[in-house]
């Protein structure tokens, strides 16, 4: 039957198969394929969505392995008949995802070919899918592996479903099983989650929006998902994407004759959505903890969002229940005793606190304070908020000066980058108020418009010994002298200051541009978690460890993820230990004295920003690093163009400093948090660097002034134009300590930005312009003026 090699041929012709043999082999091959396909088709069954998508709980555990909360099993899902799903919703999905839905066979050959091609390249096997395929994929949720066998199985199931199930039933099943974000499975749950209406009452604009969300709620939910993707899933970015996709869907609905142009014209903006709701089990701090842990699991890449929503996972967190409770109590104590919106509605409304506490040895997040209640206040205040960190940023300037050193003014730009002088904390810098800021080579710094800059100190004080007012860097940190640290940043190079912050653990995308002198004064807005983590790097002699909230994740198949603590040497021990030693001075006898813990060594830094719009205290013991922030920001999304509000008068105080409420909360929390911990000392620092700008006179001490021991600072804006700011009422330069005795000693924040004219201050040039002289030395993260003192050509 098989004549090969051919008996009646000679030479090479014996090895050429006959047409009969070729035809027979081809017929046999394709026959086998058809037989295999038929067998596979016969073996697969039509899935039942309601059975396969049964939800389970995800169980979250505290650090001691006791159960925190079980959530997820109460699946937000309710099936409705096709008659209860608006035609606009059906048409929106068909128009956007599968315009030939009612006429195709249930599969997309081009999409399948693309998936095979991607697989051959080693990429994702997913390709374009019909609604039928997506319906089948939802039904096969228990198997979401990207493998050839699963894809082949999905294809055969789709063919069978397309043959045996009506198109209306497929569409109904798809819309009732699809995941729309916010824990909502199905169109009815989605309608309630986003608009608090029944599915049948959705209008065409809302339907087009929900069809957009089907592409992935992480990047299309208008509320944003910054905990999962801080830069790519902001509310602004998500809203822009969702609006674009929604408009595209509406246009296609018109194109395919599903919607009239007149009706379409009614929906040009995103529909108003309600805030994401949490179930009762996620109230208080629990909701913030669960969201943080959930984002950590998703970032690991081991579990998809849809798989996590399906449930069945045990998630072991780093959170210490006792410490979480202690931090919440410390914050609530201040709210209860000091913040009274009824008594002071103009100053005490919208007050927010955030906090994070991290184990310095591992990076484990032990506690956070995310806000009043996760079911009422949805932003996690321990995460990204936009609140500037002020002078808590100065330790990164100092660490950069001791890691890389200052540049030689006598060398060219290229050579100066390589030949540097490492700086000692004993180095001397001018503490003069309205200091003219220079480039490293001694030339006067100018912006792109040729305007110069004078740096003001808090309270318009000259700090140091006259006539040159030199002060060493330790004292300048203790008193938070702006002029000294702004000039130090310029001498080191703001690129190196930025690099030091990133090395310590600050996310680069939370840092503003580093082309303006004000960068050294904390105009950036890292989260409380990242600030606590970065200071932990100093506590650990320069070893940087990523903050984390989940130790392991398990399911019925065993452990699928385990966190591994890894560290990198961001700074040498010599650099980090010297930074710690300087920051100890801040707590021992500087602006941070409220944070003292009897019998324990503490290092830390206060921070207050322009316009008194945010205040921080970040500090650490050898074992625990904690950051506390305070700001005023409206929690009402109906308010357009929300901005950070001033805190003059908040809590009955003339102004809020990092040395006031934040440091008090820090001390109250840490006093309890460190109980039972071994009393340890920080490493003794080795001498480092050279004394820059030395003088024959001994190390200067600050000249006596009303605010000498508690001088606080603000952070100016990188925008140097005085025209961006206007007159603003300001408190008196002479301050008195608050009723809680902050040791503020008439601390004032006026006008200490990069040259900002503070309350009662002047522009700083010999001939100040009226607009500049009225400029307040404060600003915010929304680009408002932060007190830039601009010199004219003759300044």
PDB file of N, CA and C in Angstrom, residues 481-556:
ATOM      1  N   UNK A 481      17.337  75.995  59.102  1.00  0.00           N
ATOM      2  CA  UNK A 481      17.719  77.231  58.423  1.00  0.00           C
ATOM      3  C   UNK A 481      17.679  76.998  56.913  1.00  0.00           C
ATOM      4  N   UNK A 482      16.773  77.680  56.249  1.00  0.00           N
ATOM      5  CA  UNK A 482      16.566  77.455  54.826  1.00  0.00           C
ATOM      6  C   UNK A 482      17.748  77.868  53.969  1.00  0.00           C
ATOM      7  N   UNK A 483      18.290  79.050  54.235  1.00  0.00           N
ATOM      8  CA  UNK A 483      19.336  79.596  53.361  1.00  0.00           C
ATOM      9  C   UNK A 483      20.537  78.665  53.301  1.00  0.00           C
ATOM     10  N   UNK A 484      20.927  78.083  54.430  1.00  0.00           N
ATOM     11  CA  UNK A 484      22.095  77.211  54.458  1.00  0.00           C
ATOM     12  C   UNK A 484      21.869  75.968  53.610  1.00  0.00           C
ATOM     13  N   UNK A 485      20.700  75.352  53.727  1.00  0.00           N
ATOM     14  CA  UNK A 485      20.467  74.090  53.019  1.00  0.00           C
ATOM     15  C   UNK A 485      20.122  74.291  51.550  1.00  0.00           C
ATOM     16  N   UNK A 486      19.546  75.426  51.211  1.00  0.00           N
ATOM     17  CA  UNK A 486      19.312  75.698  49.789  1.00  0.00           C
ATOM     18  C   UNK A 486      20.651  75.883  49.070  1.00  0.00           C
ATOM     19  N   UNK A 487      21.566  76.643  49.702  1.00  0.00           N
ATOM     20  CA  UNK A 487      22.873  76.835  49.060  1.00  0.00           C
ATOM     21  C   UNK A 487      23.681  75.542  49.038  1.00  0.00           C
ATOM     22  N   UNK A 488      23.566  74.734  50.087  1.00  0.00           N
ATOM     23  CA  UNK A 488      24.247  73.442  50.096  1.00  0.00           C
ATOM     24  C   UNK A 488      23.743  72.579  48.938  1.00  0.00           C
ATOM     25  N   UNK A 489      22.438  72.564  48.727  1.00  0.00           N
ATOM     26  CA  UNK A 489      21.883  71.806  47.618  1.00  0.00           C
ATOM     27  C   UNK A 489      22.422  72.266  46.288  1.00  0.00           C
ATOM     28  N   UNK A 490      22.589  73.563  46.119  1.00  0.00           N
ATOM     29  CA  UNK A 490      23.138  74.088  44.865  1.00  0.00           C
ATOM     30  C   UNK A 490      24.591  73.676  44.690  1.00  0.00           C
ATOM     31  N   UNK A 491      25.361  73.663  45.785  1.00  0.00           N
ATOM     32  CA  UNK A 491      26.774  73.293  45.701  1.00  0.00           C
ATOM     33  C   UNK A 491      26.948  71.811  45.376  1.00  0.00           C
ATOM     34  N   UNK A 492      26.071  70.982  45.939  1.00  0.00           N
ATOM     35  CA  UNK A 492      26.147  69.547  45.664  1.00  0.00           C
ATOM     36  C   UNK A 492      25.630  69.250  44.261  1.00  0.00           C
ATOM     37  N   UNK A 493      24.558  69.930  43.893  1.00  0.00           N
ATOM     38  CA  UNK A 493      23.872  69.655  42.630  1.00  0.00           C
ATOM     39  C   UNK A 493      22.520  69.037  42.937  1.00  0.00           C
ATOM     40  N   UNK A 494      21.456  69.665  42.451  1.00  0.00           N
ATOM     41  CA  UNK A 494      20.119  69.175  42.770  1.00  0.00           C
ATOM     42  C   UNK A 494      19.857  67.807  42.167  1.00  0.00           C
ATOM     43  N   UNK A 495      20.587  67.454  41.126  1.00  0.00           N
ATOM     44  CA  UNK A 495      20.447  66.097  40.576  1.00  0.00           C
ATOM     45  C   UNK A 495      20.919  65.062  41.589  1.00  0.00           C
ATOM     46  N   UNK A 496      21.975  65.407  42.339  1.00  0.00           N
ATOM     47  CA  UNK A 496      22.470  64.483  43.359  1.00  0.00           C
ATOM     48  C   UNK A 496      21.543  64.438  44.579  1.00  0.00           C
ATOM     49  N   UNK A 497      20.917  65.569  44.896  1.00  0.00           N
ATOM     50  CA  UNK A 497      19.944  65.577  45.984  1.00  0.00           C
ATOM     51  C   UNK A 497      18.778  64.660  45.627  1.00  0.00           C
ATOM     52  N   UNK A 498      18.323  64.765  44.399  1.00  0.00           N
ATOM     53  CA  UNK A 498      17.233  63.906  43.934  1.00  0.00           C
ATOM     54  C   UNK A 498      17.653  62.438  43.979  1.00  0.00           C
ATOM     55  N   UNK A 499      18.873  62.169  43.539  1.00  0.00           N
ATOM     56  CA  UNK A 499      19.367  60.794  43.536  1.00  0.00           C
ATOM     57  C   UNK A 499      19.450  60.241  44.955  1.00  0.00           C
ATOM     58  N   UNK A 500      19.860  61.075  45.907  1.00  0.00           N
ATOM     59  CA  UNK A 500      19.939  60.629  47.301  1.00  0.00           C
ATOM     60  C   UNK A 500      18.559  60.266  47.833  1.00  0.00           C
ATOM     61  N   UNK A 501      17.547  61.073  47.491  1.00  0.00           N
ATOM     62  CA  UNK A 501      16.185  60.785  47.940  1.00  0.00           C
ATOM     63  C   UNK A 501      15.687  59.461  47.359  1.00  0.00           C
ATOM     64  N   UNK A 502      15.952  59.248  46.078  1.00  0.00           N
ATOM     65  CA  UNK A 502      15.531  57.998  45.434  1.00  0.00           C
ATOM     66  C   UNK A 502      16.290  56.818  46.027  1.00  0.00           C
ATOM     67  N   UNK A 503      17.576  56.987  46.259  1.00  0.00           N
ATOM     68  CA  UNK A 503      18.369  55.912  46.864  1.00  0.00           C
ATOM     69  C   UNK A 503      17.829  55.542  48.238  1.00  0.00           C
ATOM     70  N   UNK A 504      17.375  56.538  48.973  1.00  0.00           N
ATOM     71  CA  UNK A 504      16.858  56.280  50.320  1.00  0.00           C
ATOM     72  C   UNK A 504      15.535  55.529  50.288  1.00  0.00           C
ATOM     73  N   UNK A 505      14.816  55.607  49.153  1.00  0.00           N
ATOM     74  CA  UNK A 505      13.567  54.877  49.044  1.00  0.00           C
ATOM     75  C   UNK A 505      12.377  55.696  48.588  1.00  0.00           C
ATOM     76  N   UNK A 506      12.592  56.987  48.268  1.00  0.00           N
ATOM     77  CA  UNK A 506      11.508  57.820  47.755  1.00  0.00           C
ATOM     78  C   UNK A 506      11.264  57.467  46.295  1.00  0.00           C
ATOM     79  N   UNK A 507      10.005  57.342  45.904  1.00  0.00           N
ATOM     80  CA  UNK A 507       9.678  57.045  44.506  1.00  0.00           C
ATOM     81  C   UNK A 507       9.948  58.279  43.651  1.00  0.00           C
ATOM     82  N   UNK A 508      10.640  58.067  42.548  1.00  0.00           N
ATOM     83  CA  UNK A 508      11.041  59.192  41.709  1.00  0.00           C
ATOM     84  C   UNK A 508       9.849  59.964  41.174  1.00  0.00           C
ATOM     85  N   UNK A 509       8.746  59.249  40.894  1.00  0.00           N
ATOM     86  CA  UNK A 509       7.593  59.949  40.324  1.00  0.00           C
ATOM     87  C   UNK A 509       6.877  60.835  41.330  1.00  0.00           C
ATOM     88  N   UNK A 510       7.267  60.773  42.608  1.00  0.00           N
ATOM     89  CA  UNK A 510       6.669  61.669  43.601  1.00  0.00           C
ATOM     90  C   UNK A 510       7.502  62.931  43.798  1.00  0.00           C
ATOM     91  N   UNK A 511       8.603  63.046  43.072  1.00  0.00           N
ATOM     92  CA  UNK A 511       9.495  64.193  43.205  1.00  0.00           C
ATOM     93  C   UNK A 511       9.224  65.205  42.101  1.00  0.00           C
ATOM     94  N   UNK A 512       9.245  66.473  42.469  1.00  0.00           N
ATOM     95  CA  UNK A 512       9.074  67.534  41.482  1.00  0.00           C
ATOM     96  C   UNK A 512      10.374  67.703  40.702  1.00  0.00           C
ATOM     97  N   UNK A 513      10.328  68.567  39.715  1.00  0.00           N
ATOM     98  CA  UNK A 513      11.537  68.858  38.951  1.00  0.00           C
ATOM     99  C   UNK A 513      12.624  69.433  39.836  1.00  0.00           C
ATOM    100  N   UNK A 514      13.851  69.065  39.552  1.00  0.00           N
ATOM    101  CA  UNK A 514      14.967  69.487  40.409  1.00  0.00           C
ATOM    102  C   UNK A 514      15.797  70.590  39.752  1.00  0.00           C
ATOM    103  N   UNK A 515      15.133  71.473  39.016  1.00  0.00           N
ATOM    104  CA  UNK A 515      15.870  72.543  38.340  1.00  0.00           C
ATOM    105  C   UNK A 515      15.805  73.866  39.083  1.00  0.00           C
ATOM    106  N   UNK A 516      15.118  73.906  40.226  1.00  0.00           N
ATOM    107  CA  UNK A 516      14.999  75.129  40.998  1.00  0.00           C
ATOM    108  C   UNK A 516      15.561  74.926  42.405  1.00  0.00           C
ATOM    109  N   UNK A 517      16.165  75.945  42.975  1.00  0.00           N
ATOM    110  CA  UNK A 517      16.757  75.816  44.316  1.00  0.00           C
ATOM    111  C   UNK A 517      15.779  75.314  45.359  1.00  0.00           C
ATOM    112  N   UNK A 518      14.496  75.631  45.195  1.00  0.00           N
ATOM    113  CA  UNK A 518      13.491  75.241  46.182  1.00  0.00           C
ATOM    114  C   UNK A 518      13.334  73.734  46.323  1.00  0.00           C
ATOM    115  N   UNK A 519      13.875  72.976  45.395  1.00  0.00           N
ATOM    116  CA  UNK A 519      13.763  71.519  45.462  1.00  0.00           C
ATOM    117  C   UNK A 519      14.286  71.000  46.798  1.00  0.00           C
ATOM    118  N   UNK A 520      15.335  71.626  47.326  1.00  0.00           N
ATOM    119  CA  UNK A 520      15.946  71.162  48.577  1.00  0.00           C
ATOM    120  C   UNK A 520      15.058  71.389  49.791  1.00  0.00           C
ATOM    121  N   UNK A 521      14.003  72.202  49.645  1.00  0.00           N
ATOM    122  CA  UNK A 521      13.148  72.529  50.782  1.00  0.00           C
ATOM    123  C   UNK A 521      11.857  71.727  50.814  1.00  0.00           C
ATOM    124  N   UNK A 522      11.777  70.647  50.019  1.00  0.00           N
ATOM    125  CA  UNK A 522      10.665  69.725  50.164  1.00  0.00           C
ATOM    126  C   UNK A 522       9.385  70.135  49.483  1.00  0.00           C
ATOM    127  N   UNK A 523       9.472  70.592  48.215  1.00  0.00           N
ATOM    128  CA  UNK A 523       8.258  70.904  47.464  1.00  0.00           C
ATOM    129  C   UNK A 523       7.672  69.646  46.840  1.00  0.00           C
ATOM    130  N   UNK A 524       8.287  68.489  47.060  1.00  0.00           N
ATOM    131  CA  UNK A 524       7.789  67.214  46.547  1.00  0.00           C
ATOM    132  C   UNK A 524       6.771  66.615  47.520  1.00  0.00           C
ATOM    133  N   UNK A 525       6.059  65.578  47.052  1.00  0.00           N
ATOM    134  CA  UNK A 525       4.978  65.032  47.878  1.00  0.00           C
ATOM    135  C   UNK A 525       5.014  63.509  48.009  1.00  0.00           C
ATOM    136  N   UNK A 526       6.108  62.943  48.517  1.00  0.00           N
ATOM    137  CA  UNK A 526       6.122  61.502  48.792  1.00  0.00           C
ATOM    138  C   UNK A 526       5.069  61.118  49.825  1.00  0.00           C
ATOM    139  N   UNK A 527       4.705  59.850  49.857  1.00  0.00           N
ATOM    140  CA  UNK A 527       3.711  59.379  50.822  1.00  0.00           C
ATOM    141  C   UNK A 527       4.338  59.201  52.197  1.00  0.00           C
ATOM    142  N   UNK A 528       3.482  59.088  53.195  1.00  0.00           N
ATOM    143  CA  UNK A 528       3.963  58.825  54.553  1.00  0.00           C
ATOM    144  C   UNK A 528       4.691  57.487  54.607  1.00  0.00           C
ATOM    145  N   UNK A 529       4.199  56.510  53.859  1.00  0.00           N
ATOM    146  CA  UNK A 529       4.862  55.196  53.826  1.00  0.00           C
ATOM    147  C   UNK A 529       6.279  55.335  53.307  1.00  0.00           C
ATOM    148  N   UNK A 530       6.443  56.076  52.233  1.00  0.00           N
ATOM    149  CA  UNK A 530       7.774  56.224  51.629  1.00  0.00           C
ATOM    150  C   UNK A 530       8.702  57.074  52.485  1.00  0.00           C
ATOM    151  N   UNK A 531       8.164  58.085  53.157  1.00  0.00           N
ATOM    152  CA  UNK A 531       9.010  58.902  54.025  1.00  0.00           C
ATOM    153  C   UNK A 531       9.499  58.080  55.218  1.00  0.00           C
ATOM    154  N   UNK A 532       8.610  57.294  55.801  1.00  0.00           N
ATOM    155  CA  UNK A 532       9.029  56.437  56.914  1.00  0.00           C
ATOM    156  C   UNK A 532      10.064  55.430  56.441  1.00  0.00           C
ATOM    157  N   UNK A 533       9.862  54.883  55.248  1.00  0.00           N
ATOM    158  CA  UNK A 533      10.817  53.922  54.706  1.00  0.00           C
ATOM    159  C   UNK A 533      12.162  54.540  54.407  1.00  0.00           C
ATOM    160  N   UNK A 534      12.167  55.760  53.886  1.00  0.00           N
ATOM    161  CA  UNK A 534      13.426  56.433  53.557  1.00  0.00           C
ATOM    162  C   UNK A 534      14.226  56.762  54.817  1.00  0.00           C
ATOM    163  N   UNK A 535      13.537  57.214  55.872  1.00  0.00           N
ATOM    164  CA  UNK A 535      14.234  57.491  57.128  1.00  0.00           C
ATOM    165  C   UNK A 535      14.735  56.200  57.768  1.00  0.00           C
ATOM    166  N   UNK A 536      14.035  55.090  57.516  1.00  0.00           N
ATOM    167  CA  UNK A 536      14.505  53.802  58.018  1.00  0.00           C
ATOM    168  C   UNK A 536      15.853  53.438  57.406  1.00  0.00           C
ATOM    169  N   UNK A 537      16.104  53.923  56.192  1.00  0.00           N
ATOM    170  CA  UNK A 537      17.399  53.697  55.547  1.00  0.00           C
ATOM    171  C   UNK A 537      18.524  54.326  56.369  1.00  0.00           C
ATOM    172  N   UNK A 538      18.283  55.510  56.905  1.00  0.00           N
ATOM    173  CA  UNK A 538      19.288  56.132  57.776  1.00  0.00           C
ATOM    174  C   UNK A 538      19.431  55.351  59.074  1.00  0.00           C
ATOM    175  N   UNK A 539      18.311  54.904  59.619  1.00  0.00           N
ATOM    176  CA  UNK A 539      18.352  54.147  60.874  1.00  0.00           C
ATOM    177  C   UNK A 539      19.160  52.869  60.729  1.00  0.00           C
ATOM    178  N   UNK A 540      19.128  52.278  59.534  1.00  0.00           N
ATOM    179  CA  UNK A 540      19.806  51.010  59.284  1.00  0.00           C
ATOM    180  C   UNK A 540      21.191  51.201  58.651  1.00  0.00           C
ATOM    181  N   UNK A 541      21.833  52.304  58.985  1.00  0.00           N
ATOM    182  CA  UNK A 541      23.202  52.575  58.518  1.00  0.00           C
ATOM    183  C   UNK A 541      23.325  52.474  56.999  1.00  0.00           C
ATOM    184  N   UNK A 542      22.289  52.966  56.301  1.00  0.00           N
ATOM    185  CA  UNK A 542      22.373  53.081  54.854  1.00  0.00           C
ATOM    186  C   UNK A 542      21.777  51.934  54.078  1.00  0.00           C
ATOM    187  N   UNK A 543      21.289  50.890  54.747  1.00  0.00           N
ATOM    188  CA  UNK A 543      20.665  49.763  54.046  1.00  0.00           C
ATOM    189  C   UNK A 543      19.211  50.116  53.731  1.00  0.00           C
ATOM    190  N   UNK A 544      18.864  50.136  52.435  1.00  0.00           N
ATOM    191  CA  UNK A 544      17.517  50.481  52.020  1.00  0.00           C
ATOM    192  C   UNK A 544      16.721  49.221  51.715  1.00  0.00           C
ATOM    193  N   UNK A 545      15.525  49.142  52.298  1.00  0.00           N
ATOM    194  CA  UNK A 545      14.630  48.012  52.065  1.00  0.00           C
ATOM    195  C   UNK A 545      13.262  48.552  51.652  1.00  0.00           C
ATOM    196  N   UNK A 546      12.673  47.932  50.651  1.00  0.00           N
ATOM    197  CA  UNK A 546      11.372  48.371  50.165  1.00  0.00           C
ATOM    198  C   UNK A 546      10.293  48.128  51.218  1.00  0.00           C
ATOM    199  N   UNK A 547       9.449  49.129  51.484  1.00  0.00           N
ATOM    200  CA  UNK A 547       8.312  48.894  52.374  1.00  0.00           C
ATOM    201  C   UNK A 547       7.389  47.838  51.766  1.00  0.00           C
ATOM    202  N   UNK A 548       6.873  46.952  52.599  1.00  0.00           N
ATOM    203  CA  UNK A 548       5.963  45.929  52.093  1.00  0.00           C
ATOM    204  C   UNK A 548       4.906  45.630  53.139  1.00  0.00           C
ATOM    205  N   UNK A 549       3.760  45.084  52.667  1.00  0.00           N
ATOM    206  CA  UNK A 549       2.633  44.854  53.571  1.00  0.00           C
ATOM    207  C   UNK A 549       2.151  43.414  53.575  1.00  0.00           C
ATOM    208  N   UNK A 550       2.662  42.559  52.699  1.00  0.00           N
ATOM    209  CA  UNK A 550       2.216  41.164  52.622  1.00  0.00           C
ATOM    210  C   UNK A 550       3.421  40.245  52.706  1.00  0.00           C
ATOM    211  N   UNK A 551       3.370  39.288  53.628  1.00  0.00           N
ATOM    212  CA  UNK A 551       4.472  38.340  53.774  1.00  0.00           C
ATOM    213  C   UNK A 551       4.295  37.126  52.876  1.00  0.00           C
ATOM    214  N   UNK A 552       3.039  36.646  52.746  1.00  0.00           N
ATOM    215  CA  UNK A 552       2.800  35.502  51.863  1.00  0.00           C
ATOM    216  C   UNK A 552       1.330  35.430  51.487  1.00  0.00           C
ATOM    217  N   UNK A 553       1.073  34.720  50.377  1.00  0.00           N
ATOM    218  CA  UNK A 553      -0.285  34.489  49.902  1.00  0.00           C
ATOM    219  C   UNK A 553      -0.423  33.003  49.603  1.00  0.00           C
ATOM    220  N   UNK A 554      -1.503  32.419  50.093  1.00  0.00           N
ATOM    221  CA  UNK A 554      -1.743  30.995  49.836  1.00  0.00           C
ATOM    222  C   UNK A 554      -3.158  30.809  49.291  1.00  0.00           C
ATOM    223  N   UNK A 555      -3.355  29.675  48.618  1.00  0.00           N
ATOM    224  CA  UNK A 555      -4.706  29.249  48.239  1.00  0.00           C
ATOM    225  C   UNK A 555      -4.779  27.744  48.401  1.00  0.00           C
ATOM    226  N   UNK A 556      -5.774  27.103  47.839  1.00  0.00           N
ATOM    227  CA  UNK A 556      -5.960  25.674  48.067  1.00  0.00           C
ATOM    228  C   UNK A 556      -4.800  24.848  47.516  1.00  0.00           C
TER     229      UNK A 556
END
